[in-house]
Short mmCIF file of C-alpha atoms in Angstrom, two decimals:
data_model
loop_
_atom_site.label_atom_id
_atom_site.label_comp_id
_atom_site.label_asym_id
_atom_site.label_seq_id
_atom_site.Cartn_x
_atom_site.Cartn_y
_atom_site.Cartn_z
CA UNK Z 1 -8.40 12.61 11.39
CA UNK Z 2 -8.95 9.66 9.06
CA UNK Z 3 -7.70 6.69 11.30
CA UNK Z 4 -7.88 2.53 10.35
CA UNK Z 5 -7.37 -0.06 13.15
CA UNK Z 6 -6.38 -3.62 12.14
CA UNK Z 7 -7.50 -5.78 14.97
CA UNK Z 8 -5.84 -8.46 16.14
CA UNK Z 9 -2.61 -7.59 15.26
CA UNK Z 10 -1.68 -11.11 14.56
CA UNK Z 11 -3.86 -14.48 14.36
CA UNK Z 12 -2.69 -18.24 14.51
CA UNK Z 13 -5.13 -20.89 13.10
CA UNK Z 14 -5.21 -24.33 11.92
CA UNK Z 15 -5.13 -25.05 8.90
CA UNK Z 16 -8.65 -25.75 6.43
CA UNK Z 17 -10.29 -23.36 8.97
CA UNK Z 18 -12.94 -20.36 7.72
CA UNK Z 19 -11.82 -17.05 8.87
CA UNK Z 20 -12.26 -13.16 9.44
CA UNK Z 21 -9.89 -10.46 9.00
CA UNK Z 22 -11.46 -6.86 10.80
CA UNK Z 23 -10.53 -3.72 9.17
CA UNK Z 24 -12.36 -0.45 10.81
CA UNK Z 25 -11.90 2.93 9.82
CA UNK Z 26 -13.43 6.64 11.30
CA UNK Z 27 -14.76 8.37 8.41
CA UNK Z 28 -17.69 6.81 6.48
CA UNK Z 29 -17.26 8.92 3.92
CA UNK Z 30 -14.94 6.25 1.81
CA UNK Z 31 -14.80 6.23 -2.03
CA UNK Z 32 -13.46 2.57 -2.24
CA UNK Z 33 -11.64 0.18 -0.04
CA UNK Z 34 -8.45 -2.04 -1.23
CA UNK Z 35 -7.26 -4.97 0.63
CA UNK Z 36 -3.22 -6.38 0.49
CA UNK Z 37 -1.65 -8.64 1.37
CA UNK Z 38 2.72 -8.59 2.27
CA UNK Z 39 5.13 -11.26 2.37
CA UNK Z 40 7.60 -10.86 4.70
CA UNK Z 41 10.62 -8.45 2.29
CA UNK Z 42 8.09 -8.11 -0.55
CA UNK Z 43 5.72 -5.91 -1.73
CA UNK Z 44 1.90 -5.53 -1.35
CA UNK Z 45 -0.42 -7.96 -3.74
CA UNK Z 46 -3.94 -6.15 -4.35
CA UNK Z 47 -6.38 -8.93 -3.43
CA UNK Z 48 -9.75 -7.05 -3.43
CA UNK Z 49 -11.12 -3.55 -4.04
CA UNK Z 50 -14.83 -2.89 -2.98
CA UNK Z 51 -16.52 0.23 -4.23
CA UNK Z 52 -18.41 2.51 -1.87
CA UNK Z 53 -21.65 1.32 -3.22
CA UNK Z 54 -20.52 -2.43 -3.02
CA UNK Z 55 -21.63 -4.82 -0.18
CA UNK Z 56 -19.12 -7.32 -1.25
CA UNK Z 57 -16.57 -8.39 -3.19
CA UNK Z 58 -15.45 -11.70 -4.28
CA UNK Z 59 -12.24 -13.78 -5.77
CA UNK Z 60 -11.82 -17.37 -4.92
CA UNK Z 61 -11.72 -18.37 -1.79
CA UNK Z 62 -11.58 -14.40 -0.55
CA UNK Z 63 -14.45 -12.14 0.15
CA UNK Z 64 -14.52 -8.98 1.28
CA UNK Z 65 -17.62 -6.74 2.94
CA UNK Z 66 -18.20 -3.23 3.59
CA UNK Z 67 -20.27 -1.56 5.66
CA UNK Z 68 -19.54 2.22 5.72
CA UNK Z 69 -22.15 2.91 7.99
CA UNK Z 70 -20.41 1.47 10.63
CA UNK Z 71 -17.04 2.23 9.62
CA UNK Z 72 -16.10 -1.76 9.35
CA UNK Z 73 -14.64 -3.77 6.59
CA UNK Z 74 -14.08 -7.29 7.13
CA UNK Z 75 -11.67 -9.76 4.76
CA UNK Z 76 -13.31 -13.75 5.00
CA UNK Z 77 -10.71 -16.58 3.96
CA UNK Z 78 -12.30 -20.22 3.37
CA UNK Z 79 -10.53 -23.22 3.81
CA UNK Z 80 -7.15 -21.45 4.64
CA UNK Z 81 -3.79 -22.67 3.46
CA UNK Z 82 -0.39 -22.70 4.99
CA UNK Z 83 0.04 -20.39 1.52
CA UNK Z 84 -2.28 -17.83 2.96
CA UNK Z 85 0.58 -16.62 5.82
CA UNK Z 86 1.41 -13.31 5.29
CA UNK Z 87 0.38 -9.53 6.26
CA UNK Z 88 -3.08 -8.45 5.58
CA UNK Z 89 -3.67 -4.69 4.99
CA UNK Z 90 -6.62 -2.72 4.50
CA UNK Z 91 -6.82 0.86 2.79
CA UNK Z 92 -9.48 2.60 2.16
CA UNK Z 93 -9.58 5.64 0.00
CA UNK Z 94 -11.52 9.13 1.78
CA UNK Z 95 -11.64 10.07 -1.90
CA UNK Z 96 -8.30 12.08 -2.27
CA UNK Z 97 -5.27 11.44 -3.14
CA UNK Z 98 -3.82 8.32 -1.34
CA UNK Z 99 -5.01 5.34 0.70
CA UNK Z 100 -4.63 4.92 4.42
CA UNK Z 101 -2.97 1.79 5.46
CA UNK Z 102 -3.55 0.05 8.84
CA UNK Z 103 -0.93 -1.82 10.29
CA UNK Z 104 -2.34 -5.21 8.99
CA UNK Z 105 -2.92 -8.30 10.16
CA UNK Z 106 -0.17 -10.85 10.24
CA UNK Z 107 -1.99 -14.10 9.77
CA UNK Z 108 -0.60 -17.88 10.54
CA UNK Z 109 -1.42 -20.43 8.90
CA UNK Z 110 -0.47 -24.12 10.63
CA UNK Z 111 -0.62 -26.81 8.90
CA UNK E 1 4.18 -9.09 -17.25
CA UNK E 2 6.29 -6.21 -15.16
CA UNK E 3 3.87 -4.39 -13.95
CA UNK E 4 5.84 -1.84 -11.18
CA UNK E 5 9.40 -2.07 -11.43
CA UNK E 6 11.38 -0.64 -8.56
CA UNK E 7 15.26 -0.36 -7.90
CA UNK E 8 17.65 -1.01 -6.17
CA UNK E 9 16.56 -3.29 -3.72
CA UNK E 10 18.42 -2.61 -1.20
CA UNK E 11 20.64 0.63 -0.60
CA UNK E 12 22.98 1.48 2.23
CA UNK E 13 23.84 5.60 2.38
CA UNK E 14 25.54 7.89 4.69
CA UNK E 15 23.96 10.59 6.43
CA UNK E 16 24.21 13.46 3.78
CA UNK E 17 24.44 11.69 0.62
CA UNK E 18 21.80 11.88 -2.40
CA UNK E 19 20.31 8.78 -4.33
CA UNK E 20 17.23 8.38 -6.37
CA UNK E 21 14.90 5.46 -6.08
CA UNK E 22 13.83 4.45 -9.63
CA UNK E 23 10.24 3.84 -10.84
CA UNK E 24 8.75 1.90 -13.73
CA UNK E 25 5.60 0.87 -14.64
CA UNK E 26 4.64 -0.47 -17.98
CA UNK E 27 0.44 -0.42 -17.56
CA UNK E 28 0.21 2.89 -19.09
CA UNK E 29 -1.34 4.22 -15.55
CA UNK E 30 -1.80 7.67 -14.79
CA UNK E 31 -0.98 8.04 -11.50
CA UNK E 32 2.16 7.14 -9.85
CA UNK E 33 2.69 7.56 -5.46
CA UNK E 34 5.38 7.09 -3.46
CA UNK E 35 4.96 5.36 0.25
CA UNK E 36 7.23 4.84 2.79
CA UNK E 37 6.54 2.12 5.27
CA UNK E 38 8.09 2.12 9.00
CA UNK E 39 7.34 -0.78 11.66
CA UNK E 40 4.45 -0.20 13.98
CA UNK E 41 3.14 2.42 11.37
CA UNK E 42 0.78 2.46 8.21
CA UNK E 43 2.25 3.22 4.91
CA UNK E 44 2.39 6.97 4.68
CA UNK E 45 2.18 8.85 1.10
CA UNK E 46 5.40 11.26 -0.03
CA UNK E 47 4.52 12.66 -2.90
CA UNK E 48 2.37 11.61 -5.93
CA UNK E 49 1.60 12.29 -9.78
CA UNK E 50 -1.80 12.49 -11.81
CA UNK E 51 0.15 12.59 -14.73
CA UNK E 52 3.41 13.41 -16.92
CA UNK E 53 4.45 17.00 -15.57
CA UNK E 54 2.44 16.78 -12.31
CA UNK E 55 3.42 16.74 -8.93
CA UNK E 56 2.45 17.05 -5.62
CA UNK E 57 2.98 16.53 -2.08
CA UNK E 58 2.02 14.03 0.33
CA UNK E 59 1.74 13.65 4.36
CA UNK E 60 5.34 13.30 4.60
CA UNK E 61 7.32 14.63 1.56
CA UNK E 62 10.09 16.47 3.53
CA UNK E 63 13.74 15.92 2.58
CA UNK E 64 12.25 13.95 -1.00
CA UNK E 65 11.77 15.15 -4.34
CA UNK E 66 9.86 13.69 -7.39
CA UNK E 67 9.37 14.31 -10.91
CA UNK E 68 7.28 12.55 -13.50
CA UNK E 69 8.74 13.59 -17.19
CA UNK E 70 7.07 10.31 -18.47
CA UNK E 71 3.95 8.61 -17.88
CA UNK E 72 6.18 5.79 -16.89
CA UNK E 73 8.65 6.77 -14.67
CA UNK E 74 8.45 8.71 -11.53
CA UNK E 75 11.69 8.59 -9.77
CA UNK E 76 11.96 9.96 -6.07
CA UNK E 77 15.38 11.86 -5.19
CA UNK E 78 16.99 12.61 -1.27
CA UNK E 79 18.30 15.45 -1.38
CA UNK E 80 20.80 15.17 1.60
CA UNK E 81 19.77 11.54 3.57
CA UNK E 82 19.46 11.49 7.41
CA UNK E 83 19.02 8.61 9.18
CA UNK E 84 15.31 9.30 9.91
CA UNK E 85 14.76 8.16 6.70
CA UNK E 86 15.32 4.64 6.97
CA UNK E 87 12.20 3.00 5.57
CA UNK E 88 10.73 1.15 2.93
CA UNK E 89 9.83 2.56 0.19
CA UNK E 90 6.84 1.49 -2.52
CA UNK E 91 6.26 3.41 -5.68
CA UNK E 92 2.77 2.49 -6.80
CA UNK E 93 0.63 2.90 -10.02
CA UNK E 94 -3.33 3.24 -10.96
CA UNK E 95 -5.12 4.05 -13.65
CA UNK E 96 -6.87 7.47 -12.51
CA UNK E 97 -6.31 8.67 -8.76
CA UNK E 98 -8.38 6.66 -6.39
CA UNK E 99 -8.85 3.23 -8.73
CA UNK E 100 -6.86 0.25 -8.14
CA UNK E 101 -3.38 0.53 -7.37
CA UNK E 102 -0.46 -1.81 -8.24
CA UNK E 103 2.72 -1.80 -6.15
CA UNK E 104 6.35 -2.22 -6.97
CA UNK E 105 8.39 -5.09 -4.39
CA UNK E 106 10.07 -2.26 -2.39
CA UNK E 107 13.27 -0.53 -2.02
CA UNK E 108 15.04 -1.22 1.66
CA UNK E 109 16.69 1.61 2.23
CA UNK E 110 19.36 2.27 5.48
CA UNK E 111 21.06 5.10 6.12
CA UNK E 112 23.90 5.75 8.40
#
């Protein structure tokens, strides 16, 4: 069964710090990879998709990695902003017909 | 700039009553999915649409029913609501299966 963990559930840091969002997933086999992110009552925002044969994928102050060998994804925020609170979600696609959704990461930003 | 348009918002139903949940998308995308999201789980796909007069099923499409008559539109119909399907429900659109998708802001949906 295609499974993704989100791990930690939820993170609190300071504001202006650098940080890592871990998405991991049990089939290598993926055909892209999207990243979300929710605001509480809203919808998802596409932030990043990474191709299969992509290492990495950047916009602003987000990058994403993949590394399908070891099942991992990870989502790196610079300088974070009390803006960046919200749910994170990763969902890869095992090249059918939908994308499977962790449960996300509900990141903190304080100021 | 729409994008995915879904409504109502919000909906309150009775056990045994029928509604649709209406979706538009104006990005001339080919495929259309609907997800329902419940706390502590993933979204989970319902059913989905390559294209105008194409349908199909998705890991949970029991007690829902779609069609896609437009490239635009895919609506998603209960049938006869039960409270097990109290969720929140996102209608998204890509260009081709497995390319970007674009979600709509959700429809809350509670049933009673």
């Amino acid at each position: 069964k295609q499974e993704v963990t989100q791990i930690p559930a939820a993170l609190s840091v300071p504001e202006g710090e650098n940080l890592v969002l871990n998405c991991s997933f049990t089939d290598s086999a993926i055909y892209n990879l999207q990243w979300f992110r929710q605001d509480p009552g809203k919808g998802l925002t596409s932030l990043l998709l990474i191709q299969s044969s992509q290492r990495e994928q950047t916009s602003g102050r987000l990058n994403a990695s993949l590394d399908k060998s070891s099942g991992r994804s990870t989502l790196y925020i610079a300088a974070s902003q009390p803006g960046d609170s919200a749910t994170y979600l990763c969902a890869p696609n095992f090249g059918n017909e939908k994308l499977t959704f962790g449960t996300g990461t509900r990141l903190t930003i304080i100021p | 700039n729409a994008g995915v348009t879904q409504t109502p918002k919000f909906q309150v139903l009775k056990t045994g009553q029928s509604m649709t949940l209406q979706c538009a998308q104006d990005m001339n995308h080919e495929y259309m999915s609907w997800y329902r999201q419940d706390p502590g789980m993933g979204l989970r796909l319902i059913h989905y649409s390559v294209g105008a007069g194409i349908t199909d099923q998705g890991e949970v499409p029991n007690g829902y029913n779609v069609s896609r008559s437009t490239t635009e539109d895919f609506p998603l119909r209960l049938l006869s609501a039960a409270p097990s399907q109290t969720s929140v429900y996102f209608c998204a659109s890509s260009p081709q299966k497995k390319t970007e998708a674009f979600f709509g802001q959700g429809t809350r949906l509670t049933v009673v």
